[in-house]
XYZ file of C-alpha atoms in Angstrom:
674
model
C 0.000 0.000 0.000
C 1.103 3.533 -0.658
C 1.070 6.320 1.827
C -2.608 7.036 1.050
C -3.447 3.346 1.821
C -4.066 2.755 -1.824
C -2.975 -0.489 -3.370
C 0.210 -0.695 -5.358
C 0.045 -2.287 -8.788
C 3.394 -3.367 -10.245
C 3.742 -3.937 -13.989
C 7.109 -5.556 -14.834
C 8.072 -5.137 -18.482
C 10.620 -7.317 -20.241
C 12.865 -7.108 -23.307
C 10.521 -9.197 -25.411
C 7.635 -7.649 -27.239
C 4.817 -7.064 -24.822
C 1.345 -8.228 -25.907
C -0.910 -5.374 -25.010
C -4.058 -7.455 -25.255
C -2.775 -9.922 -22.751
C -1.587 -7.056 -20.573
C -5.011 -5.472 -20.746
C -6.696 -8.729 -19.770
C -4.260 -9.164 -16.938
C -4.905 -5.668 -15.638
C -8.641 -6.206 -15.820
C -8.235 -9.381 -13.841
C -6.003 -7.817 -11.191
C -8.225 -4.789 -10.820
C -11.242 -7.070 -10.303
C -9.749 -8.475 -7.123
C -9.914 -5.484 -4.716
C -13.168 -4.233 -3.327
C -14.854 -1.056 -4.483
C -13.807 0.572 -1.250
C -10.157 -0.166 -1.977
C -10.512 1.022 -5.537
C -11.944 4.306 -4.272
C -8.668 5.048 -2.475
C -6.872 4.824 -5.810
C -3.926 2.876 -7.127
C -0.244 3.588 -7.304
C 1.094 1.912 -10.416
C 4.762 1.041 -10.683
C 5.784 0.431 -14.292
C 9.137 -1.302 -14.273
C 10.637 -0.167 -17.544
C 14.215 -0.975 -16.740
C 14.216 -3.831 -19.223
C 11.908 -2.337 -21.823
C 11.738 0.402 -24.451
C 10.325 3.844 -23.903
C 7.655 3.328 -26.527
C 6.413 0.271 -24.697
C 6.374 2.151 -21.416
C 4.482 4.985 -23.000
C 1.960 2.587 -24.489
C 1.388 0.941 -21.119
C 0.908 4.296 -19.420
C -1.603 5.351 -22.033
C -3.399 1.983 -21.718
C -3.823 2.620 -17.981
C -6.099 5.479 -18.872
C -8.394 3.101 -20.705
C -8.279 0.306 -18.113
C -8.334 2.175 -14.801
C -8.596 5.908 -15.510
C -10.375 6.829 -12.289
C -8.564 4.476 -9.914
C -4.947 5.474 -10.811
C -3.617 8.351 -8.751
C 0.104 8.018 -9.427
C 2.189 6.190 -12.002
C 5.830 5.664 -11.164
C 7.857 4.689 -14.168
C 11.123 3.129 -13.057
C 13.599 4.200 -15.611
C 16.624 2.174 -16.625
C 20.161 3.028 -15.855
C 20.631 4.119 -19.469
C 19.409 7.667 -19.748
C 16.275 8.240 -21.809
C 15.853 11.551 -23.422
C 14.876 13.268 -20.223
C 13.569 16.380 -21.770
C 11.486 14.580 -24.310
C 10.242 12.130 -21.777
C 9.413 14.743 -19.218
C 7.704 17.085 -21.566
C 5.906 14.198 -23.184
C 4.278 13.048 -19.936
C 3.697 16.582 -18.885
C 1.833 17.293 -22.045
C -0.364 14.207 -21.453
C -1.095 14.877 -17.770
C -4.442 16.538 -18.219
C -5.553 14.026 -20.783
C -4.386 11.000 -18.744
C -5.930 12.107 -15.486
C -3.116 10.940 -13.261
C 0.415 11.987 -12.524
C 3.303 10.178 -14.156
C 6.790 10.492 -12.812
C 10.070 8.965 -13.852
C 12.087 7.664 -10.992
C 15.027 5.432 -10.376
C 14.525 2.191 -8.487
C 16.544 3.411 -5.516
C 14.470 6.564 -5.213
C 11.016 4.898 -5.071
C 11.170 5.071 -1.315
C 10.459 8.799 -1.640
C 6.948 7.963 -2.722
C 6.382 4.527 -1.162
C 7.407 3.109 2.178
C 10.235 0.543 1.906
C 8.217 -2.032 3.792
C 5.656 -1.890 1.018
C 8.237 -2.431 -1.747
C 9.706 -5.740 -2.807
C 13.375 -6.397 -2.962
C 13.416 -5.595 -6.707
C 12.790 -1.964 -5.807
C 14.974 -1.869 -2.704
C 12.150 -2.651 -0.304
C 11.740 -5.247 2.466
C 8.372 -6.774 1.537
C 8.625 -10.524 1.269
C 6.634 -11.649 -1.722
C 6.569 -14.864 -3.791
C 4.596 -14.252 -6.906
C 4.337 -17.985 -7.851
C 3.068 -18.830 -4.383
C 0.507 -16.035 -4.644
C -0.469 -17.235 -8.097
C -0.922 -20.836 -6.955
C -3.017 -19.741 -3.983
C -5.014 -17.475 -6.239
C -5.646 -20.301 -8.662
C -6.756 -22.509 -5.776
C -8.967 -19.735 -4.476
C -10.543 -19.110 -7.857
C -11.052 -22.801 -8.473
C -12.634 -23.131 -5.060
C -14.750 -20.049 -5.707
C -15.895 -21.333 -9.064
C -16.617 -24.859 -7.864
C -18.253 -23.718 -4.663
C -20.403 -21.159 -6.476
C -21.465 -23.751 -9.045
C -22.006 -26.305 -6.297
C -24.066 -23.824 -4.304
C -26.271 -23.217 -7.327
C -26.709 -26.948 -7.898
C -27.371 -27.665 -4.234
C -29.813 -24.774 -4.056
C -31.589 -26.133 -7.115
C -31.733 -29.617 -5.598
C -32.790 -28.386 -2.168
C -35.361 -25.950 -3.483
C -36.651 -28.597 -5.850
C -36.954 -31.034 -2.997
C -38.842 -28.511 -0.873
C -41.136 -27.785 -3.770
C -41.624 -31.508 -4.280
C -42.550 -31.974 -0.637
C -45.045 -29.156 -0.774
C -46.584 -30.076 -4.100
C -47.087 -33.343 -5.852
C -43.946 -35.414 -5.606
C -44.404 -36.911 -9.013
C -44.201 -33.486 -10.731
C -41.348 -32.008 -8.699
C -37.728 -31.500 -9.731
C -35.919 -34.657 -10.576
C -34.658 -35.879 -7.209
C -32.152 -38.145 -8.862
C -30.125 -35.079 -10.018
C -26.632 -35.166 -8.454
C -24.030 -32.368 -8.026
C -21.335 -32.173 -10.692
C -18.582 -32.203 -8.043
C -18.227 -33.913 -4.733
C -19.301 -31.549 -1.925
C -16.932 -33.204 0.508
C -13.969 -32.555 -1.804
C -14.916 -28.897 -2.289
C -15.361 -28.408 1.448
C -12.013 -30.006 2.129
C -10.327 -27.741 -0.475
C -11.962 -24.678 1.090
C -10.847 -25.609 4.570
C -7.294 -26.174 3.404
C -7.322 -22.835 1.580
C -8.746 -21.012 4.588
C -6.146 -22.586 6.845
C -3.384 -21.484 4.477
C -4.741 -17.937 4.303
C -5.031 -17.673 8.052
C -1.490 -18.997 8.485
C -0.008 -16.581 5.921
C -1.600 -13.686 7.738
C 0.743 -14.033 10.695
C 3.802 -15.783 9.255
C 5.985 -15.100 6.293
C 6.105 -17.666 3.580
C 9.770 -18.410 4.323
C 9.852 -17.608 7.973
C 10.998 -14.010 7.286
C 9.285 -10.755 8.064
C 5.583 -11.209 8.390
C 3.237 -9.457 6.041
C -0.446 -8.911 6.229
C -2.531 -8.558 3.111
C -5.727 -6.896 4.187
C -8.477 -9.490 4.086
C -11.235 -6.967 3.885
C -9.511 -5.536 0.852
C -8.396 -8.659 -0.949
C -11.591 -10.490 0.054
C -9.891 -13.872 -0.085
C -10.392 -15.014 3.454
C -13.882 -13.528 3.978
C -15.071 -14.912 0.683
C -13.719 -18.360 1.526
C -15.348 -18.261 4.918
C -18.614 -17.055 3.473
C -18.549 -19.694 0.756
C -17.706 -22.383 3.297
C -20.589 -21.303 5.508
C -22.967 -21.317 2.570
C -21.642 -24.662 1.393
C -22.021 -26.201 4.810
C -25.576 -24.914 5.082
C -26.569 -26.115 1.620
C -24.672 -29.357 2.020
C -26.447 -30.031 5.301
C -29.744 -29.441 3.567
C -28.549 -31.568 0.673
C -27.663 -34.399 3.039
C -31.123 -34.164 4.546
C -32.568 -34.171 1.033
C -30.460 -37.213 0.191
C -31.585 -38.870 3.381
C -35.188 -38.107 2.585
C -34.605 -39.210 -1.002
C -32.973 -42.432 0.182
C -35.772 -42.998 2.625
C -38.340 -42.253 -0.051
C -36.527 -44.525 -2.481
C -36.318 -47.235 0.143
C -39.976 -46.709 0.964
C -40.909 -46.958 -2.701
C -38.801 -50.089 -3.093
C -40.451 -51.579 -0.025
C -43.859 -50.602 -1.346
C -43.028 -52.147 -4.703
C -41.814 -55.373 -3.105
C -44.842 -55.445 -0.809
C -47.138 -55.154 -3.789
C -45.192 -57.885 -5.569
C -45.655 -60.202 -2.593
C -49.316 -59.240 -2.179
C -50.091 -59.569 -5.885
C -48.433 -62.985 -6.114
C -50.065 -64.335 -2.967
C -53.499 -63.033 -3.942
C -52.975 -64.007 -7.573
C -51.026 -67.136 -8.594
C -50.651 -68.341 -4.997
C -54.370 -68.236 -4.319
C -55.113 -69.791 -7.708
C -52.853 -72.719 -6.852
C -54.742 -73.289 -3.619
C -58.149 -72.881 -5.249
C -57.180 -75.469 -7.856
C -56.325 -77.977 -5.082
C -59.682 -78.815 -3.480
C -59.813 -82.609 -3.625
C -58.849 -85.001 -0.828
C -58.290 -88.152 -2.874
C -60.120 -91.445 -2.771
C -57.268 -93.568 -1.409
C -54.023 -93.374 0.504
C -51.985 -93.144 -2.690
C -54.163 -90.338 -4.066
C -53.938 -88.396 -0.787
C -50.173 -88.819 -0.730
C -49.952 -87.498 -4.303
C -52.012 -84.465 -3.275
C -49.760 -83.954 -0.271
C -46.698 -83.998 -2.522
C -48.315 -81.437 -4.805
C -49.165 -79.305 -1.775
C -45.556 -79.461 -0.600
C -44.481 -78.061 -3.973
C -46.957 -75.214 -3.513
C -45.649 -74.604 -0.005
C -42.105 -74.507 -1.374
C -43.082 -71.743 -3.794
C -44.858 -69.855 -1.023
C -41.865 -70.177 1.305
C -39.772 -68.072 -1.088
C -42.302 -65.255 -0.898
C -42.629 -65.681 2.857
C -38.854 -65.178 3.096
C -39.287 -61.896 1.213
C -42.076 -61.018 3.645
C -39.787 -61.590 6.624
C -37.093 -59.386 5.078
C -39.596 -56.644 4.255
C -41.074 -56.805 7.715
C -37.629 -56.277 9.222
C -36.980 -53.321 6.936
C -40.333 -51.763 7.803
C -39.680 -52.301 11.507
C -36.308 -50.562 11.145
C -37.950 -47.584 9.424
C -40.633 -47.440 12.092
C -37.982 -47.355 14.777
C -36.401 -44.370 13.012
C -39.422 -42.398 14.164
C -40.288 -40.322 11.071
C -43.858 -39.348 11.797
C -44.664 -38.415 8.218
C -44.069 -41.992 7.038
C -45.419 -43.859 10.062
C -48.969 -44.114 8.742
C -47.884 -45.347 5.312
C -45.385 -47.799 6.760
C -47.892 -49.198 9.229
C -50.448 -49.500 6.447
C -47.966 -51.427 4.279
C -46.950 -53.614 7.186
C -50.557 -54.360 8.071
C -51.499 -55.133 4.479
C -48.485 -57.397 4.030
C -49.057 -59.172 7.329
C -52.751 -59.710 6.648
C -52.154 -61.230 3.231
C -49.230 -63.412 4.374
C -50.982 -64.645 7.490
C -54.142 -65.388 5.545
C -52.179 -67.287 2.907
C -50.186 -69.152 5.576
C -53.449 -70.070 7.300
C -54.798 -71.400 4.014
C -51.662 -73.488 3.477
C -51.857 -74.841 7.013
C -55.575 -75.564 6.621
C -54.946 -77.402 3.365
C -52.091 -79.375 4.906
C -54.241 -80.343 7.900
C -57.099 -81.289 5.583
C -54.879 -83.560 3.486
C -53.360 -85.085 6.626
C -56.845 -85.777 7.988
C -57.845 -87.287 4.625
C -54.731 -89.472 4.637
C -55.511 -90.684 8.143
C -59.146 -91.302 7.149
C -58.163 -93.384 4.135
C -55.580 -95.218 6.247
C -58.206 -96.182 8.821
C -60.608 -97.121 6.006
C -57.975 -99.352 4.404
C -57.163 -101.049 7.714
C -60.861 -101.577 8.402
C -61.372 -102.975 4.903
C -58.533 -105.444 5.454
C -60.031 -106.453 8.804
C -63.431 -107.002 7.177
C -61.816 -109.018 4.391
C -60.034 -111.173 6.954
C -63.230 -111.644 8.942
C -65.194 -112.471 5.814
C -62.552 -114.951 4.720
C -62.727 -116.602 8.122
C -66.522 -116.796 7.882
C -66.439 -118.256 4.374
C -64.343 -121.228 5.515
C -66.457 -124.126 6.782
C -65.931 -125.061 10.400
C -64.528 -128.543 10.943
C -63.250 -128.554 14.519
C -62.026 -131.657 16.247
C -63.470 -130.888 19.673
C -65.315 -128.310 21.691
C -62.111 -126.603 22.889
C -61.040 -125.765 19.342
C -64.544 -124.494 18.635
C -64.364 -122.278 21.716
C -60.974 -120.955 20.595
C -62.260 -120.290 17.090
C -65.342 -118.580 18.496
C -63.165 -116.411 20.753
C -60.985 -115.437 17.788
C -64.116 -114.578 15.816
C -65.420 -112.380 18.617
C -62.051 -110.610 18.897
C -62.032 -109.906 15.174
C -65.575 -108.584 15.328
C -64.647 -106.361 18.285
C -61.613 -105.101 16.380
C -63.890 -104.284 13.444
C -66.209 -102.360 15.793
C -63.273 -100.361 17.121
C -62.013 -99.713 13.586
C -65.447 -98.579 12.401
C -65.768 -96.240 15.383
C -62.343 -94.792 14.596
C -63.382 -94.373 10.944
C -66.501 -92.482 12.007
C -64.466 -90.173 14.231
C -61.910 -89.509 11.495
C -64.665 -89.011 8.937
C -66.607 -86.605 11.135
C -63.467 -84.609 11.860
C -62.721 -84.455 8.134
C -66.294 -83.355 7.396
C -65.986 -80.599 9.999
C -62.804 -79.344 8.360
C -64.390 -79.400 4.919
C -67.359 -77.411 6.218
C -64.925 -74.640 7.252
C -63.277 -74.520 3.818
C -65.634 -71.827 2.508
C -64.201 -69.255 4.929
C -61.023 -68.813 2.825
C -62.387 -69.478 -0.644
C -61.937 -65.793 -1.750
C -65.517 -65.671 -2.892
C -65.286 -68.877 -4.909
C -68.228 -71.248 -4.632
C -66.751 -74.503 -3.327
C -70.124 -76.157 -2.697
C -69.791 -78.520 -5.655
C -66.223 -79.527 -4.802
C -67.096 -79.937 -1.129
C -70.157 -81.983 -2.028
C -67.997 -84.454 -3.913
C -65.650 -84.766 -0.950
C -68.541 -85.087 1.499
C -70.279 -87.698 -0.685
C -67.037 -89.666 -0.920
C -66.472 -89.636 2.850
C -70.053 -90.542 3.642
C -70.009 -93.211 0.948
C -66.897 -94.817 2.446
C -68.410 -94.808 5.931
C -71.735 -96.210 4.691
C -69.997 -98.907 2.669
C -67.937 -99.936 5.674
C -71.071 -99.919 7.820
C -72.886 -102.215 5.347
C -69.920 -104.564 5.116
C -69.646 -104.641 8.869
C -73.397 -105.338 9.169
C -73.146 -108.233 6.706
C -70.214 -109.618 8.616
C -72.142 -109.257 11.873
C -75.045 -111.221 10.387
C -72.689 -113.924 9.213
C -70.965 -113.898 12.596
C -74.324 -114.369 14.306
C -75.068 -117.387 12.096
C -71.569 -118.754 12.584
C -71.772 -118.115 16.335
C -75.084 -120.004 16.547
C -73.669 -122.871 14.536
C -70.532 -123.018 16.613
C -72.494 -122.833 19.841
C -74.627 -125.696 18.570
C -71.480 -127.613 17.755
C -70.133 -126.865 21.210
C -73.419 -128.069 22.632
C -73.249 -131.145 20.405
C -69.757 -131.969 21.630
C -70.890 -131.302 25.156
C -73.889 -133.571 24.776
C -71.729 -136.306 23.315
C -69.199 -135.916 26.096
C -71.902 -135.894 28.753
C -73.654 -138.892 27.178
C -70.386 -140.817 27.172
C -69.895 -139.729 30.759
C -73.408 -141.004 31.576
C -72.484 -144.370 30.068
C -69.332 -144.402 32.186
C -71.299 -143.513 35.289
C -73.878 -146.224 34.549
C -71.083 -148.716 33.934
C -69.549 -147.763 37.261
C -72.944 -148.199 38.947
C -73.310 -151.636 37.321
C -69.827 -152.582 38.398
C -70.566 -151.442 41.927
C -73.846 -153.387 41.888
C -72.174 -156.602 40.830
C -69.101 -156.334 43.001
C -70.095 -154.557 46.168
C -73.862 -154.905 46.443
C -73.862 -158.645 47.434
C -74.713 -158.598 51.112
C -78.153 -159.917 52.039
C -78.141 -158.912 55.678
C -77.871 -160.901 58.914
C -81.520 -160.549 59.742
C -84.741 -159.360 58.253
C -84.370 -155.797 59.484
C -80.918 -155.345 57.976
C -82.052 -156.923 54.740
C -84.955 -154.479 54.535
C -82.509 -151.627 54.955
C -80.342 -153.026 52.177
C -83.414 -153.341 49.971
C -84.343 -149.713 50.590
C -80.795 -148.602 49.786
C -80.822 -150.697 46.645
C -84.005 -149.028 45.433
C -82.428 -145.623 45.917
C -79.354 -146.904 44.103
C -81.613 -148.001 41.272
C -83.225 -144.548 41.199
C -79.790 -142.991 40.741
C -79.016 -145.365 37.919
C -82.402 -144.638 36.374
C -81.699 -140.914 36.486
C -78.303 -141.476 34.933
C -79.804 -143.518 32.177
C -82.557 -140.976 31.538
C -79.939 -138.161 31.468
C -77.895 -140.082 28.908
C -80.994 -140.736 26.783
C -81.920 -137.026 26.858
C -78.397 -136.047 25.855
C -78.431 -138.459 22.969
C -81.823 -137.198 21.846
C -80.461 -133.622 21.983
C -77.466 -134.822 19.965
C -79.785 -136.120 17.289
C -81.664 -132.818 17.159
C -78.419 -130.817 16.955
C -77.088 -133.043 14.216
C -80.262 -132.497 12.254
C -79.925 -128.727 12.754
C -76.249 -128.794 11.778
C -76.933 -131.246 8.955
C -74.254 -133.590 10.106
C -74.169 -137.277 11.114
C -74.143 -137.874 14.842
C -71.149 -139.787 15.991
C -73.017 -140.818 19.129
C -76.016 -142.496 17.545
C -74.033 -145.557 16.417
C -71.771 -145.929 19.428
C -72.914 -144.282 22.632
C -76.603 -145.227 22.410
C -76.007 -149.004 22.010
C -73.490 -148.917 24.845
C -75.943 -147.032 27.015
C -78.748 -149.477 26.255
C -76.518 -152.507 26.801
C -75.216 -151.282 30.141
C -78.681 -150.249 31.223
C -80.078 -153.685 30.289
C -77.360 -155.402 32.292
C -77.973 -153.054 35.195
C -81.727 -153.717 35.024
C -81.235 -157.514 35.095
C -78.736 -157.281 37.916
C -80.958 -154.896 39.837
C -84.024 -157.108 39.495
C -82.025 -160.122 40.570
C -80.741 -158.170 43.532
C -84.305 -157.231 44.476
C -85.507 -160.862 44.216
C -82.670 -162.094 46.370
C -83.228 -159.408 48.978
C -86.963 -160.157 49.046
C -86.312 -163.897 49.410
C -83.751 -163.130 52.118
C -86.323 -161.049 53.969
C -88.865 -163.837 53.767
C -86.285 -166.413 54.886
C -85.040 -164.292 57.774
C -88.561 -163.496 58.936
C -89.692 -167.180 59.056
C -86.386 -168.375 60.436
C -86.525 -165.840 63.210
C -90.007 -167.045 64.169
C -88.916 -170.644 64.313
C -85.690 -170.001 66.095
C -87.320 -167.891 68.766
C -89.145 -169.669 71.571
C -92.671 -168.445 71.376
C -94.798 -170.266 73.995
C -97.853 -168.380 72.891
C -97.749 -170.185 69.506
C -96.418 -173.643 70.183
C -98.557 -175.192 67.569
C -97.428 -172.892 64.837
C -93.819 -173.347 65.773
C -94.017 -177.055 65.828
C -95.997 -177.251 62.691
C -94.218 -179.371 60.149
C -95.449 -177.268 57.296
C -93.688 -174.263 58.626
C -90.402 -176.096 58.591
C -91.016 -177.293 55.083
C -91.823 -173.812 53.860
C -88.687 -172.390 55.462
C -86.668 -175.156 53.969
C -88.085 -174.500 50.559
C -87.368 -170.757 50.773
C -83.897 -171.308 52.113
C -83.141 -173.924 49.522
C -84.444 -171.728 46.721
C -82.394 -168.780 48.034
C -79.230 -170.764 48.265
C -79.778 -172.173 44.809
C -80.299 -168.657 43.414
C -77.154 -167.421 45.067
C -75.103 -169.956 43.172
C -76.369 -168.728 39.773
C -74.488 -165.768 38.006
C -76.365 -162.500 38.219
C -75.741 -161.368 34.620
C -75.426 -163.518 31.508
C -73.239 -164.034 29.605
C -70.804 -161.587 31.226
C -71.430 -163.481 34.379
C -70.596 -162.271 37.760
C -70.999 -165.272 40.160
C -72.516 -164.868 43.575
C -71.070 -166.793 46.522
C -73.471 -168.052 49.172
C -73.486 -165.789 52.240
C -72.301 -167.641 55.344
C -74.930 -166.228 57.651
C -77.726 -167.615 55.403
C -76.199 -171.094 55.599
C -75.678 -170.854 59.351
C -79.232 -169.771 59.985
C -80.528 -172.430 57.613
C -78.519 -175.063 59.556
C -79.940 -173.888 62.851
C -83.446 -174.189 61.438
C -82.673 -177.768 60.365
C -81.263 -178.627 63.736
C -84.275 -177.316 65.521
C -86.510 -179.180 63.151
C -84.693 -182.427 63.913
C -84.855 -181.737 67.626
C -88.556 -181.086 67.573
C -89.470 -183.879 65.159
C -88.722 -187.595 65.053
C -85.251 -188.907 65.843
C -84.595 -189.988 62.337
C -81.213 -189.111 61.270
C -81.374 -187.813 57.858
C -78.914 -185.402 56.232
C -80.757 -182.862 54.229
C -79.632 -181.256 51.123
C -78.966 -177.923 52.681
C -76.802 -179.516 55.316
C -74.820 -181.315 52.676
C -74.407 -178.104 50.845
C -73.311 -176.353 54.009
C -70.935 -179.136 54.767
C -69.468 -178.903 51.370
C -69.148 -175.175 51.672
């Protein structure tokens, strides 16, 4: 600065030809840097003509009038050591003073300090001002580049930000294109500005080479204030731009989410629902149900891919909701609710279909098992029964009852499975999306009811056949039982006959005992009669059962003749036993009368006829005892000793009461022999 605080403009001229156009442009550029306030204080121009011609210097001085006529207050032309024509030069400039409008003086380099302080002159003019023109030029280029880029960036950011604000206020579809990006990176421009500002602030207090400090006036050169102002504006616009980018990113993300949500919703409500609506059958067998299940698994696999997208979208929506932007909360919640409703409804349909097919598979499985059980039962009923004994019949009958019970349990399980399946089918209309599924459901219902009715009819037919087979087998059991009991009756009667022949041989020691034996014998005969009658009834029942079963009785040709033969032998032996007991009673009664001394009836006792009658009875009894009871089997009967003894006593008394003839009677001989 000069002594008036005006800026000093130095124009170094060289030996080469100076291009005035370039010089003019350069002066215009340099004069555009200071503020209007600085320009008002005027310029001091130093024209260094030490290496140039006078004509060039004169031309430059004249050009100053055209470039900066009002701002120039003093022009110092540094003359060379070689002397110009002083008079010409002086009078020349003097003549032009009024026309130029500023004072022009010729001065040597060492005498510039008369007009300008040494601290404001560079070393070229004997001053002490430290100045590096290349450094200033580089900084100026950086400053101008920063100014240009920042100004352009500010315009672009303002356009983007203002467009975004307009888009938020008006319809977003018709607003400025939000995809427009700045031509330069804001971060790079901000970093360049900060570096430039730091350099300017550092140069204000320190010399470039550590020498004497110098202080270009910031308010005059406008470098530092302009940088600071541009940086502040850039930061403000960039902050708004970042918010716009954030809003744009959020809007873009929201639109992408909305687009994906609609893709998921459209697929689930479109092709996905069509796939489910096309799958309404339940199959008519296990294999058909399994094929439908496999097809349903393929449908579920396709749905699972979209459900994975749903999970991802739901997480993204939840993250945006947590961000807390109130302006998008309603739209986000609406998207989330719509997506959740459609996905949950579709998942419920898939689960319902899966459960329906599983229930159908279980129903057909139970139906198949029941059908196999009925086939086995029917096969068992179609085979004719040829058991060997009653035990095998009982075992077969038990097995038949178990199979029938198993069929009852299976049919009950089929009804439960069928009713559960019918209940599920009745709920199918709730997710049919307006489609009339009555016809399809009717086919499924008719099939289920038809299977249950068919199984019920088959089970009823088997029950009827089981009833017939049970009756037949019970009759066969009864037949075997009758045959066994009849054979047992024959055995019992044979045992009674054997007991009669072997153990029932006593005739008693007196009349009273014999009467008791006779009474016991009659009861014994009654038991045998009952046994015989029981056997006959069993054999008659056997005949009736055989006629009912249409089979030949095995007892009619074997047991009945045995029963009759044993009974005939028992009857003969019983009658013989009765005759002997009756004769023994008569013998004992008469013998007791004779052997007892009865003075009241001496005549009767001594009557010869009485002795003869007793002898005849005794003889007849003894003779009968020697004859076998049953022919031709022949059980012999030994003569009881007490009969012979009593008969001997009667003979002795007869001999003692009668004549003294000694005669040995037949009974005595027999007793003697015995």
